[in-house]
């Protein structure tokens, strides 16, 4: 069997994309970082081209990052990849799973149907209902349907005036089709990223927030630390990610005064939290999982490399 050729759909130059491509190249000798903005589907020839590379000829594609910013256009890119998937190219994660998580609403509904504890959440198109919900919740967060790393989120405080709340709701709706409103929860200054590879638990890290920011994201000055969860918390993370069929993911969990809640399950998940918080090379773990899934054992790759060295000598 020839060495597998696995491409990485990602953002060229971004650390998580490049480190994943590095780990694949170390194992297989093949490297391809695919920018979806430069991909062309040729239905007349049954090709999915990225420059001179036909993605239909690959053994698999790892969807590390399908776009820099989530938007409805991101779903168009998923449709292109699903064409290759239906033709036999293995996708990590499957396109239907990624598609369910690009839109925050569909991802939330899957968690709700899986009976996963979440903060109180209301969704409506009606501005007056949205206003009443914010006032009922006291403090609330408006979340865009397409966003990552808290981008575009707006926090409304209990002490905000009615006029300020209405202004915020109007501003939010200018770029959103629907109000997605979530009640704020009391954190201890951190939330958790629980990492799973192929549905198996790998590790958990904490994102510790900057005291000057309302969220704990690294973009807002947070930092990573190791966290050792108990079996019950790991089981919660396992149940949350099991609502989807994901090859690699991070489950965002918050420890609150009313028990743990799940904020979201990532469509892709990053590697830096596991590396800096847990000291674990999650990219390597993911590559080993993918190579096994396409029918190639890591030991086979090592043996192949040794044979190449002998032939060269």
PDB file of C-alpha atoms in Angstrom:
ATOM      1  CA  UNK A   1       0.000   0.000   0.000  1.00  0.00           C
ATOM      2  CA  UNK A   2       1.275   3.453  -0.902  1.00  0.00           C
ATOM      3  CA  UNK A   3       1.637   6.056   1.789  1.00  0.00           C
ATOM      4  CA  UNK A   4      -1.667   7.831   2.391  1.00  0.00           C
ATOM      5  CA  UNK A   5      -2.098  11.345   1.068  1.00  0.00           C
ATOM      6  CA  UNK A   6      -4.025  13.467   3.559  1.00  0.00           C
ATOM      7  CA  UNK A   7      -4.628  17.163   2.933  1.00  0.00           C
ATOM      8  CA  UNK A   8      -5.383  19.850   5.504  1.00  0.00           C
ATOM      9  CA  UNK A   9      -8.200  22.300   4.833  1.00  0.00           C
ATOM     10  CA  UNK A  10      -7.167  25.361   6.786  1.00  0.00           C
ATOM     11  CA  UNK A  11      -5.790  28.886   6.847  1.00  0.00           C
ATOM     12  CA  UNK A  12      -2.257  29.000   5.399  1.00  0.00           C
ATOM     13  CA  UNK A  13       0.187  30.467   7.903  1.00  0.00           C
ATOM     14  CA  UNK A  14      -2.019  29.838  10.950  1.00  0.00           C
ATOM     15  CA  UNK A  15      -0.265  27.843  13.670  1.00  0.00           C
ATOM     16  CA  UNK A  16      -2.875  25.107  14.169  1.00  0.00           C
ATOM     17  CA  UNK A  17      -3.180  24.545  10.422  1.00  0.00           C
ATOM     18  CA  UNK A  18       0.565  24.432   9.837  1.00  0.00           C
ATOM     19  CA  UNK A  19       1.396  22.228  12.819  1.00  0.00           C
ATOM     20  CA  UNK A  20      -1.181  19.683  11.658  1.00  0.00           C
ATOM     21  CA  UNK A  21       0.320  19.705   8.163  1.00  0.00           C
ATOM     22  CA  UNK A  22       3.785  19.338   9.739  1.00  0.00           C
ATOM     23  CA  UNK A  23       2.720  16.245  11.707  1.00  0.00           C
ATOM     24  CA  UNK A  24       1.194  14.671   8.604  1.00  0.00           C
ATOM     25  CA  UNK A  25       4.312  15.361   6.563  1.00  0.00           C
ATOM     26  CA  UNK A  26       6.510  13.824   9.274  1.00  0.00           C
ATOM     27  CA  UNK A  27       4.469  10.614   9.097  1.00  0.00           C
ATOM     28  CA  UNK A  28       3.712  10.352   5.365  1.00  0.00           C
ATOM     29  CA  UNK A  29       6.022  12.690   3.459  1.00  0.00           C
ATOM     30  CA  UNK A  30       2.985  14.418   1.904  1.00  0.00           C
ATOM     31  CA  UNK A  31       1.938  17.972   2.677  1.00  0.00           C
ATOM     32  CA  UNK A  32      -0.956  20.033   1.332  1.00  0.00           C
ATOM     33  CA  UNK A  33      -2.591  23.005   3.035  1.00  0.00           C
ATOM     34  CA  UNK A  34      -5.802  23.836   1.182  1.00  0.00           C
ATOM     35  CA  UNK A  35      -7.321  27.314   1.186  1.00  0.00           C
ATOM     36  CA  UNK A  36     -11.007  26.854   0.317  1.00  0.00           C
ATOM     37  CA  UNK A  37     -11.180  30.301  -1.259  1.00  0.00           C
ATOM     38  CA  UNK A  38      -8.964  28.934  -4.048  1.00  0.00           C
ATOM     39  CA  UNK A  39     -10.793  25.641  -4.640  1.00  0.00           C
ATOM     40  CA  UNK A  40     -12.755  24.993  -7.841  1.00  0.00           C
ATOM     41  CA  UNK A  41     -15.351  22.257  -8.305  1.00  0.00           C
ATOM     42  CA  UNK A  42     -15.384  21.030 -11.899  1.00  0.00           C
ATOM     43  CA  UNK A  43     -18.575  19.051 -12.298  1.00  0.00           C
ATOM     44  CA  UNK A  44     -17.878  18.341 -15.970  1.00  0.00           C
ATOM     45  CA  UNK A  45     -14.665  16.463 -15.134  1.00  0.00           C
ATOM     46  CA  UNK A  46     -15.559  15.325 -11.607  1.00  0.00           C
ATOM     47  CA  UNK A  47     -12.610  17.194 -10.087  1.00  0.00           C
ATOM     48  CA  UNK A  48     -12.207  19.367  -7.004  1.00  0.00           C
ATOM     49  CA  UNK A  49      -9.123  21.388  -7.789  1.00  0.00           C
ATOM     50  CA  UNK A  50      -6.795  23.350  -5.529  1.00  0.00           C
ATOM     51  CA  UNK A  51      -4.258  24.790  -7.961  1.00  0.00           C
ATOM     52  CA  UNK A  52      -2.813  21.659  -9.617  1.00  0.00           C
ATOM     53  CA  UNK A  53      -3.981  19.244  -6.905  1.00  0.00           C
ATOM     54  CA  UNK A  54      -7.204  17.308  -7.446  1.00  0.00           C
ATOM     55  CA  UNK A  55      -8.603  16.781  -3.966  1.00  0.00           C
ATOM     56  CA  UNK A  56     -10.656  13.865  -5.292  1.00  0.00           C
ATOM     57  CA  UNK A  57      -7.418  11.859  -5.612  1.00  0.00           C
ATOM     58  CA  UNK A  58      -6.539  12.160  -1.911  1.00  0.00           C
ATOM     59  CA  UNK A  59      -7.117   9.478   0.693  1.00  0.00           C
ATOM     60  CA  UNK A  60      -8.572  12.010   3.085  1.00  0.00           C
ATOM     61  CA  UNK A  61      -8.978  15.632   4.129  1.00  0.00           C
ATOM     62  CA  UNK A  62      -8.756  17.047   7.622  1.00  0.00           C
ATOM     63  CA  UNK A  63     -11.031  20.078   7.930  1.00  0.00           C
ATOM     64  CA  UNK A  64      -8.993  22.106  10.387  1.00  0.00           C
ATOM     65  CA  UNK A  65     -10.463  25.517   9.585  1.00  0.00           C
ATOM     66  CA  UNK A  66     -12.848  26.061   6.718  1.00  0.00           C
ATOM     67  CA  UNK A  67     -12.844  29.867   6.902  1.00  0.00           C
ATOM     68  CA  UNK A  68     -11.312  32.636   8.988  1.00  0.00           C
ATOM     69  CA  UNK A  69     -14.745  33.974   9.944  1.00  0.00           C
ATOM     70  CA  UNK A  70     -17.961  31.943  10.071  1.00  0.00           C
ATOM     71  CA  UNK A  71     -20.770  33.089   7.769  1.00  0.00           C
ATOM     72  CA  UNK A  72     -23.493  31.545   5.599  1.00  0.00           C
ATOM     73  CA  UNK A  73     -20.841  31.426   2.841  1.00  0.00           C
ATOM     74  CA  UNK A  74     -18.954  28.927   4.990  1.00  0.00           C
ATOM     75  CA  UNK A  75     -21.754  26.450   4.370  1.00  0.00           C
ATOM     76  CA  UNK A  76     -21.126  26.762   0.612  1.00  0.00           C
ATOM     77  CA  UNK A  77     -17.586  25.519   1.201  1.00  0.00           C
ATOM     78  CA  UNK A  78     -18.946  22.572   3.146  1.00  0.00           C
ATOM     79  CA  UNK A  79     -21.106  21.640   0.149  1.00  0.00           C
ATOM     80  CA  UNK A  80     -17.994  21.544  -2.063  1.00  0.00           C
ATOM     81  CA  UNK A  81     -16.227  19.223   0.368  1.00  0.00           C
ATOM     82  CA  UNK A  82     -19.314  17.036   0.763  1.00  0.00           C
ATOM     83  CA  UNK A  83     -19.153  16.368  -2.990  1.00  0.00           C
ATOM     84  CA  UNK A  84     -15.689  14.858  -2.548  1.00  0.00           C
ATOM     85  CA  UNK A  85     -16.859  13.008   0.558  1.00  0.00           C
ATOM     86  CA  UNK A  86     -19.731  11.366  -1.330  1.00  0.00           C
ATOM     87  CA  UNK A  87     -17.201  10.305  -3.964  1.00  0.00           C
ATOM     88  CA  UNK A  88     -15.143   8.433  -1.374  1.00  0.00           C
ATOM     89  CA  UNK A  89     -12.671  10.963   0.045  1.00  0.00           C
ATOM     90  CA  UNK A  90     -12.699  10.522   3.830  1.00  0.00           C
ATOM     91  CA  UNK A  91     -13.370  13.695   5.800  1.00  0.00           C
ATOM     92  CA  UNK A  92     -12.215  14.461   9.315  1.00  0.00           C
ATOM     93  CA  UNK A  93     -14.663  15.572  10.652  1.00  0.00           C
ATOM     94  CA  UNK A  94     -17.537  14.496   8.366  1.00  0.00           C
ATOM     95  CA  UNK A  95     -19.067  17.436   6.519  1.00  0.00           C
ATOM     96  CA  UNK A  96     -22.555  16.966   7.998  1.00  0.00           C
ATOM     97  CA  UNK A  97     -21.085  17.253  11.500  1.00  0.00           C
ATOM     98  CA  UNK A  98     -19.116  20.388  10.642  1.00  0.00           C
ATOM     99  CA  UNK A  99     -22.172  21.899   8.986  1.00  0.00           C
ATOM    100  CA  UNK A 100     -24.293  21.408  12.101  1.00  0.00           C
ATOM    101  CA  UNK A 101     -21.794  23.401  14.160  1.00  0.00           C
ATOM    102  CA  UNK A 102     -21.078  26.310  11.824  1.00  0.00           C
ATOM    103  CA  UNK A 103     -24.446  27.801  12.752  1.00  0.00           C
ATOM    104  CA  UNK A 104     -24.736  28.382  16.502  1.00  0.00           C
ATOM    105  CA  UNK A 105     -28.464  27.691  16.502  1.00  0.00           C
ATOM    106  CA  UNK A 106     -28.245  24.225  14.952  1.00  0.00           C
ATOM    107  CA  UNK A 107     -25.370  23.358  17.284  1.00  0.00           C
ATOM    108  CA  UNK A 108     -27.365  24.491  20.314  1.00  0.00           C
ATOM    109  CA  UNK A 109     -30.425  22.496  19.284  1.00  0.00           C
ATOM    110  CA  UNK A 110     -28.347  19.327  19.047  1.00  0.00           C
ATOM    111  CA  UNK A 111     -27.079  19.845  22.607  1.00  0.00           C
ATOM    112  CA  UNK A 112     -30.622  20.503  23.827  1.00  0.00           C
ATOM    113  CA  UNK A 113     -31.862  17.312  22.201  1.00  0.00           C
ATOM    114  CA  UNK A 114     -29.002  15.463  23.889  1.00  0.00           C
ATOM    115  CA  UNK A 115     -30.173  16.777  27.301  1.00  0.00           C
ATOM    116  CA  UNK A 116     -26.890  18.600  27.888  1.00  0.00           C
ATOM    117  CA  UNK A 117     -27.023  21.299  30.614  1.00  0.00           C
ATOM    118  CA  UNK A 118     -26.592  24.771  29.117  1.00  0.00           C
ATOM    119  CA  UNK A 119     -27.176  28.342  30.275  1.00  0.00           C
ATOM    120  CA  UNK A 120     -30.750  29.544  29.792  1.00  0.00           C
ATOM    121  CA  UNK A 121     -31.156  30.375  26.122  1.00  0.00           C
ATOM    122  CA  UNK A 122     -33.936  32.032  24.138  1.00  0.00           C
ATOM    123  CA  UNK A 123     -34.188  32.530  20.363  1.00  0.00           C
ATOM    124  CA  UNK A 124     -36.663  34.852  18.661  1.00  0.00           C
ATOM    125  CA  UNK A 125     -37.081  37.249  15.751  1.00  0.00           C
ATOM    126  CA  UNK A 126     -39.308  39.594  17.729  1.00  0.00           C
ATOM    127  CA  UNK A 127     -37.589  42.657  19.223  1.00  0.00           C
ATOM    128  CA  UNK A 128     -40.101  43.063  22.062  1.00  0.00           C
ATOM    129  CA  UNK A 129     -39.773  39.425  23.085  1.00  0.00           C
ATOM    130  CA  UNK A 130     -35.986  39.819  22.989  1.00  0.00           C
ATOM    131  CA  UNK A 131     -36.209  42.908  25.207  1.00  0.00           C
ATOM    132  CA  UNK A 132     -38.452  41.078  27.708  1.00  0.00           C
ATOM    133  CA  UNK A 133     -36.034  38.126  27.785  1.00  0.00           C
ATOM    134  CA  UNK A 134     -33.027  40.339  28.502  1.00  0.00           C
ATOM    135  CA  UNK A 135     -34.881  42.004  31.368  1.00  0.00           C
ATOM    136  CA  UNK A 136     -35.997  38.632  32.719  1.00  0.00           C
ATOM    137  CA  UNK A 137     -32.458  37.238  32.580  1.00  0.00           C
ATOM    138  CA  UNK A 138     -30.975  40.301  34.283  1.00  0.00           C
ATOM    139  CA  UNK A 139     -27.614  39.987  32.558  1.00  0.00           C
ATOM    140  CA  UNK A 140     -27.474  38.399  29.136  1.00  0.00           C
ATOM    141  CA  UNK A 141     -25.222  37.854  26.127  1.00  0.00           C
ATOM    142  CA  UNK A 142     -26.286  38.356  22.533  1.00  0.00           C
ATOM    143  CA  UNK A 143     -24.450  35.816  20.411  1.00  0.00           C
ATOM    144  CA  UNK A 144     -24.135  35.917  16.608  1.00  0.00           C
ATOM    145  CA  UNK A 145     -25.185  32.724  14.862  1.00  0.00           C
ATOM    146  CA  UNK A 146     -21.880  32.674  12.979  1.00  0.00           C
ATOM    147  CA  UNK A 147     -18.853  33.497  15.141  1.00  0.00           C
ATOM    148  CA  UNK A 148     -15.925  32.043  17.068  1.00  0.00           C
ATOM    149  CA  UNK A 149     -13.813  33.154  20.022  1.00  0.00           C
ATOM    150  CA  UNK A 150     -16.559  35.505  21.332  1.00  0.00           C
ATOM    151  CA  UNK A 151     -16.340  37.715  18.219  1.00  0.00           C
ATOM    152  CA  UNK A 152     -19.388  39.928  17.818  1.00  0.00           C
ATOM    153  CA  UNK A 153     -20.919  39.015  21.153  1.00  0.00           C
ATOM    154  CA  UNK A 154     -22.595  41.761  23.173  1.00  0.00           C
ATOM    155  CA  UNK A 155     -23.110  41.649  26.927  1.00  0.00           C
ATOM    156  CA  UNK A 156     -26.082  43.419  28.498  1.00  0.00           C
ATOM    157  CA  UNK A 157     -25.980  44.123  32.217  1.00  0.00           C
ATOM    158  CA  UNK A 158     -28.830  44.298  34.695  1.00  0.00           C
ATOM    159  CA  UNK A 159     -28.009  47.944  35.434  1.00  0.00           C
ATOM    160  CA  UNK A 160     -28.245  48.975  31.766  1.00  0.00           C
ATOM    161  CA  UNK A 161     -31.123  51.338  31.045  1.00  0.00           C
ATOM    162  CA  UNK A 162     -34.073  50.237  28.915  1.00  0.00           C
ATOM    163  CA  UNK A 163     -32.905  52.637  26.234  1.00  0.00           C
ATOM    164  CA  UNK A 164     -29.402  51.142  26.224  1.00  0.00           C
ATOM    165  CA  UNK A 165     -30.799  47.613  25.961  1.00  0.00           C
ATOM    166  CA  UNK A 166     -33.086  48.548  23.070  1.00  0.00           C
ATOM    167  CA  UNK A 167     -30.215  50.294  21.284  1.00  0.00           C
ATOM    168  CA  UNK A 168     -28.036  47.206  21.695  1.00  0.00           C
ATOM    169  CA  UNK A 169     -30.783  44.941  20.384  1.00  0.00           C
ATOM    170  CA  UNK A 170     -31.270  47.177  17.366  1.00  0.00           C
ATOM    171  CA  UNK A 171     -27.538  47.257  16.647  1.00  0.00           C
ATOM    172  CA  UNK A 172     -27.266  43.479  17.004  1.00  0.00           C
ATOM    173  CA  UNK A 173     -30.165  42.854  14.621  1.00  0.00           C
ATOM    174  CA  UNK A 174     -28.580  44.940  11.857  1.00  0.00           C
ATOM    175  CA  UNK A 175     -26.270  42.009  11.119  1.00  0.00           C
ATOM    176  CA  UNK A 176     -28.331  39.093  12.449  1.00  0.00           C
ATOM    177  CA  UNK A 177     -31.470  37.352  11.217  1.00  0.00           C
ATOM    178  CA  UNK A 178     -32.588  36.329  14.692  1.00  0.00           C
ATOM    179  CA  UNK A 179     -31.913  37.113  18.359  1.00  0.00           C
ATOM    180  CA  UNK A 180     -29.868  34.445  20.155  1.00  0.00           C
ATOM    181  CA  UNK A 181     -29.912  35.406  23.852  1.00  0.00           C
ATOM    182  CA  UNK A 182     -28.144  33.522  26.622  1.00  0.00           C
ATOM    183  CA  UNK A 183     -28.256  34.262  30.324  1.00  0.00           C
ATOM    184  CA  UNK A 184     -24.859  34.968  31.834  1.00  0.00           C
ATOM    185  CA  UNK A 185     -23.552  32.503  34.391  1.00  0.00           C
ATOM    186  CA  UNK A 186     -21.269  33.135  37.340  1.00  0.00           C
ATOM    187  CA  UNK A 187     -17.796  31.833  36.572  1.00  0.00           C
ATOM    188  CA  UNK A 188     -14.792  31.594  38.831  1.00  0.00           C
ATOM    189  CA  UNK A 189     -12.712  33.447  36.236  1.00  0.00           C
ATOM    190  CA  UNK A 190     -12.143  30.445  34.016  1.00  0.00           C
ATOM    191  CA  UNK A 191     -13.834  27.961  31.735  1.00  0.00           C
ATOM    192  CA  UNK A 192     -12.668  24.580  30.465  1.00  0.00           C
ATOM    193  CA  UNK A 193     -11.690  23.108  27.122  1.00  0.00           C
ATOM    194  CA  UNK A 194     -12.150  19.338  27.133  1.00  0.00           C
ATOM    195  CA  UNK A 195     -10.398  17.678  24.195  1.00  0.00           C
ATOM    196  CA  UNK A 196     -11.629  14.544  22.410  1.00  0.00           C
ATOM    197  CA  UNK A 197     -10.037  12.628  19.529  1.00  0.00           C
ATOM    198  CA  UNK A 198     -12.319  10.210  17.727  1.00  0.00           C
ATOM    199  CA  UNK A 199     -14.735  10.405  20.633  1.00  0.00           C
ATOM    200  CA  UNK A 200     -12.054   9.432  23.156  1.00  0.00           C
ATOM    201  CA  UNK A 201     -11.066  11.772  25.987  1.00  0.00           C
ATOM    202  CA  UNK A 202      -7.577  13.271  25.685  1.00  0.00           C
ATOM    203  CA  UNK A 203      -7.182  16.060  28.246  1.00  0.00           C
ATOM    204  CA  UNK A 204      -8.714  19.191  29.777  1.00  0.00           C
ATOM    205  CA  UNK A 205      -7.273  22.664  30.028  1.00  0.00           C
ATOM    206  CA  UNK A 206      -8.604  25.793  31.696  1.00  0.00           C
ATOM    207  CA  UNK A 207      -8.812  29.195  30.057  1.00  0.00           C
ATOM    208  CA  UNK A 208      -8.172  31.689  32.824  1.00  0.00           C
ATOM    209  CA  UNK A 209      -9.536  35.123  31.997  1.00  0.00           C
ATOM    210  CA  UNK A 210      -7.969  38.539  32.202  1.00  0.00           C
ATOM    211  CA  UNK A 211      -9.623  40.421  35.063  1.00  0.00           C
ATOM    212  CA  UNK A 212     -10.411  43.314  32.702  1.00  0.00           C
ATOM    213  CA  UNK A 213     -12.431  41.154  30.278  1.00  0.00           C
ATOM    214  CA  UNK A 214     -15.882  39.581  30.681  1.00  0.00           C
ATOM    215  CA  UNK A 215     -14.847  36.455  28.730  1.00  0.00           C
ATOM    216  CA  UNK A 216     -11.936  34.046  29.092  1.00  0.00           C
ATOM    217  CA  UNK A 217     -10.871  33.713  25.460  1.00  0.00           C
ATOM    218  CA  UNK A 218      -7.178  33.947  24.622  1.00  0.00           C
ATOM    219  CA  UNK A 219      -8.073  36.757  22.199  1.00  0.00           C
ATOM    220  CA  UNK A 220      -9.206  38.761  25.247  1.00  0.00           C
ATOM    221  CA  UNK A 221      -6.060  38.178  27.292  1.00  0.00           C
ATOM    222  CA  UNK A 222      -6.786  34.793  28.819  1.00  0.00           C
ATOM    223  CA  UNK A 223      -4.188  32.089  29.412  1.00  0.00           C
ATOM    224  CA  UNK A 224      -4.123  28.284  29.504  1.00  0.00           C
ATOM    225  CA  UNK A 225      -3.679  26.126  32.599  1.00  0.00           C
ATOM    226  CA  UNK A 226      -3.908  22.400  33.316  1.00  0.00           C
ATOM    227  CA  UNK A 227      -7.187  21.167  34.798  1.00  0.00           C
ATOM    228  CA  UNK A 228      -7.872  17.689  36.173  1.00  0.00           C
ATOM    229  CA  UNK A 229     -11.602  16.895  35.846  1.00  0.00           C
ATOM    230  CA  UNK A 230     -13.366  14.140  37.756  1.00  0.00           C
ATOM    231  CA  UNK A 231     -15.044  11.204  36.011  1.00  0.00           C
ATOM    232  CA  UNK A 232     -18.474  12.849  36.161  1.00  0.00           C
ATOM    233  CA  UNK A 233     -17.260  15.968  34.377  1.00  0.00           C
ATOM    234  CA  UNK A 234     -15.486  13.912  31.701  1.00  0.00           C
ATOM    235  CA  UNK A 235     -18.705  12.012  31.139  1.00  0.00           C
ATOM    236  CA  UNK A 236     -20.547  15.296  30.608  1.00  0.00           C
ATOM    237  CA  UNK A 237     -17.990  16.307  27.975  1.00  0.00           C
ATOM    238  CA  UNK A 238     -18.250  12.900  26.331  1.00  0.00           C
ATOM    239  CA  UNK A 239     -22.039  13.152  26.152  1.00  0.00           C
ATOM    240  CA  UNK A 240     -21.840  16.660  24.693  1.00  0.00           C
ATOM    241  CA  UNK A 241     -19.428  15.745  21.887  1.00  0.00           C
ATOM    242  CA  UNK A 242     -21.427  12.571  21.208  1.00  0.00           C
ATOM    243  CA  UNK A 243     -24.285  14.810  20.012  1.00  0.00           C
ATOM    244  CA  UNK A 244     -22.199  15.097  16.847  1.00  0.00           C
ATOM    245  CA  UNK A 245     -19.920  12.785  14.871  1.00  0.00           C
ATOM    246  CA  UNK A 246     -16.610  14.608  15.232  1.00  0.00           C
ATOM    247  CA  UNK A 247     -13.082  13.367  14.606  1.00  0.00           C
ATOM    248  CA  UNK A 248     -11.559  16.044  16.839  1.00  0.00           C
ATOM    249  CA  UNK A 249     -13.244  18.592  19.055  1.00  0.00           C
ATOM    250  CA  UNK A 250     -13.041  20.738  22.151  1.00  0.00           C
ATOM    251  CA  UNK A 251     -16.050  20.953  24.464  1.00  0.00           C
ATOM    252  CA  UNK A 252     -16.358  24.318  26.230  1.00  0.00           C
ATOM    253  CA  UNK A 253     -17.546  23.754  29.799  1.00  0.00           C
ATOM    254  CA  UNK A 254     -18.122  26.267  32.587  1.00  0.00           C
ATOM    255  CA  UNK A 255     -18.173  25.483  36.291  1.00  0.00           C
ATOM    256  CA  UNK A 256     -20.932  27.586  37.836  1.00  0.00           C
ATOM    257  CA  UNK A 257     -22.538  27.934  41.243  1.00  0.00           C
ATOM    258  CA  UNK A 258     -25.395  25.801  39.888  1.00  0.00           C
ATOM    259  CA  UNK A 259     -23.198  23.066  38.449  1.00  0.00           C
ATOM    260  CA  UNK A 260     -21.335  22.604  35.166  1.00  0.00           C
ATOM    261  CA  UNK A 261     -22.847  23.820  31.892  1.00  0.00           C
ATOM    262  CA  UNK A 262     -21.740  23.375  28.304  1.00  0.00           C
ATOM    263  CA  UNK A 263     -21.307  26.535  26.256  1.00  0.00           C
ATOM    264  CA  UNK A 264     -20.623  24.833  22.941  1.00  0.00           C
ATOM    265  CA  UNK A 265     -18.860  22.047  21.090  1.00  0.00           C
ATOM    266  CA  UNK A 266     -16.272  23.225  18.572  1.00  0.00           C
ATOM    267  CA  UNK A 267     -16.577  22.243  14.920  1.00  0.00           C
ATOM    268  CA  UNK A 268     -12.788  22.039  14.730  1.00  0.00           C
ATOM    269  CA  UNK A 269     -11.021  22.585  18.053  1.00  0.00           C
ATOM    270  CA  UNK A 270      -7.518  23.973  18.486  1.00  0.00           C
ATOM    271  CA  UNK A 271      -4.240  22.418  19.562  1.00  0.00           C
ATOM    272  CA  UNK A 272      -2.631  25.245  21.518  1.00  0.00           C
ATOM    273  CA  UNK A 273      -4.730  24.790  24.662  1.00  0.00           C
ATOM    274  CA  UNK A 274      -3.782  21.119  24.933  1.00  0.00           C
ATOM    275  CA  UNK A 275      -0.124  21.925  24.297  1.00  0.00           C
ATOM    276  CA  UNK A 276       0.254  24.930  26.606  1.00  0.00           C
ATOM    277  CA  UNK A 277      -2.234  23.831  29.253  1.00  0.00           C
ATOM    278  CA  UNK A 278      -1.697  20.068  29.321  1.00  0.00           C
ATOM    279  CA  UNK A 279       1.691  19.579  27.655  1.00  0.00           C
ATOM    280  CA  UNK A 280       0.079  17.252  25.089  1.00  0.00           C
ATOM    281  CA  UNK A 281       0.692  17.326  21.324  1.00  0.00           C
ATOM    282  CA  UNK A 282      -2.937  16.984  20.263  1.00  0.00           C
ATOM    283  CA  UNK A 283      -2.017  17.481  16.602  1.00  0.00           C
ATOM    284  CA  UNK A 284       0.063  14.281  16.676  1.00  0.00           C
ATOM    285  CA  UNK A 285      -2.714  12.393  18.447  1.00  0.00           C
ATOM    286  CA  UNK A 286      -5.161  13.561  15.797  1.00  0.00           C
ATOM    287  CA  UNK A 287      -2.856  12.564  12.926  1.00  0.00           C
ATOM    288  CA  UNK A 288      -2.402   9.075  14.393  1.00  0.00           C
ATOM    289  CA  UNK A 289      -6.180   8.725  14.632  1.00  0.00           C
ATOM    290  CA  UNK A 290      -6.656   9.840  11.009  1.00  0.00           C
ATOM    291  CA  UNK A 291      -3.954   7.521   9.659  1.00  0.00           C
ATOM    292  CA  UNK A 292      -5.505   4.591  11.495  1.00  0.00           C
ATOM    293  CA  UNK A 293      -8.931   5.528  10.095  1.00  0.00           C
ATOM    294  CA  UNK A 294      -7.649   5.403   6.499  1.00  0.00           C
ATOM    295  CA  UNK A 295      -6.173   1.969   7.159  1.00  0.00           C
ATOM    296  CA  UNK A 296      -2.540   2.817   7.808  1.00  0.00           C
ATOM    297  CA  UNK A 297      -0.810   2.001  11.044  1.00  0.00           C
ATOM    298  CA  UNK A 298       1.882   4.310  12.393  1.00  0.00           C
ATOM    299  CA  UNK A 299       4.231   1.313  12.586  1.00  0.00           C
ATOM    300  CA  UNK A 300       3.713   0.780   8.833  1.00  0.00           C
ATOM    301  CA  UNK A 301       4.859   4.315   8.170  1.00  0.00           C
ATOM    302  CA  UNK A 302       7.987   3.893  10.275  1.00  0.00           C
ATOM    303  CA  UNK A 303       8.821   0.660   8.470  1.00  0.00           C
ATOM    304  CA  UNK A 304       8.281   2.364   5.108  1.00  0.00           C
ATOM    305  CA  UNK A 305      10.687   5.142   6.085  1.00  0.00           C
ATOM    306  CA  UNK A 306      13.338   2.585   7.085  1.00  0.00           C
ATOM    307  CA  UNK A 307      12.992   0.850   3.713  1.00  0.00           C
ATOM    308  CA  UNK A 308      13.437   4.147   1.920  1.00  0.00           C
ATOM    309  CA  UNK A 309      16.657   4.803   3.828  1.00  0.00           C
ATOM    310  CA  UNK A 310      18.017   1.346   2.886  1.00  0.00           C
ATOM    311  CA  UNK A 311      17.151   1.883  -0.783  1.00  0.00           C
ATOM    312  CA  UNK A 312      18.847   5.282  -0.739  1.00  0.00           C
ATOM    313  CA  UNK A 313      21.985   3.795   0.806  1.00  0.00           C
TER     314      UNK A 313
END
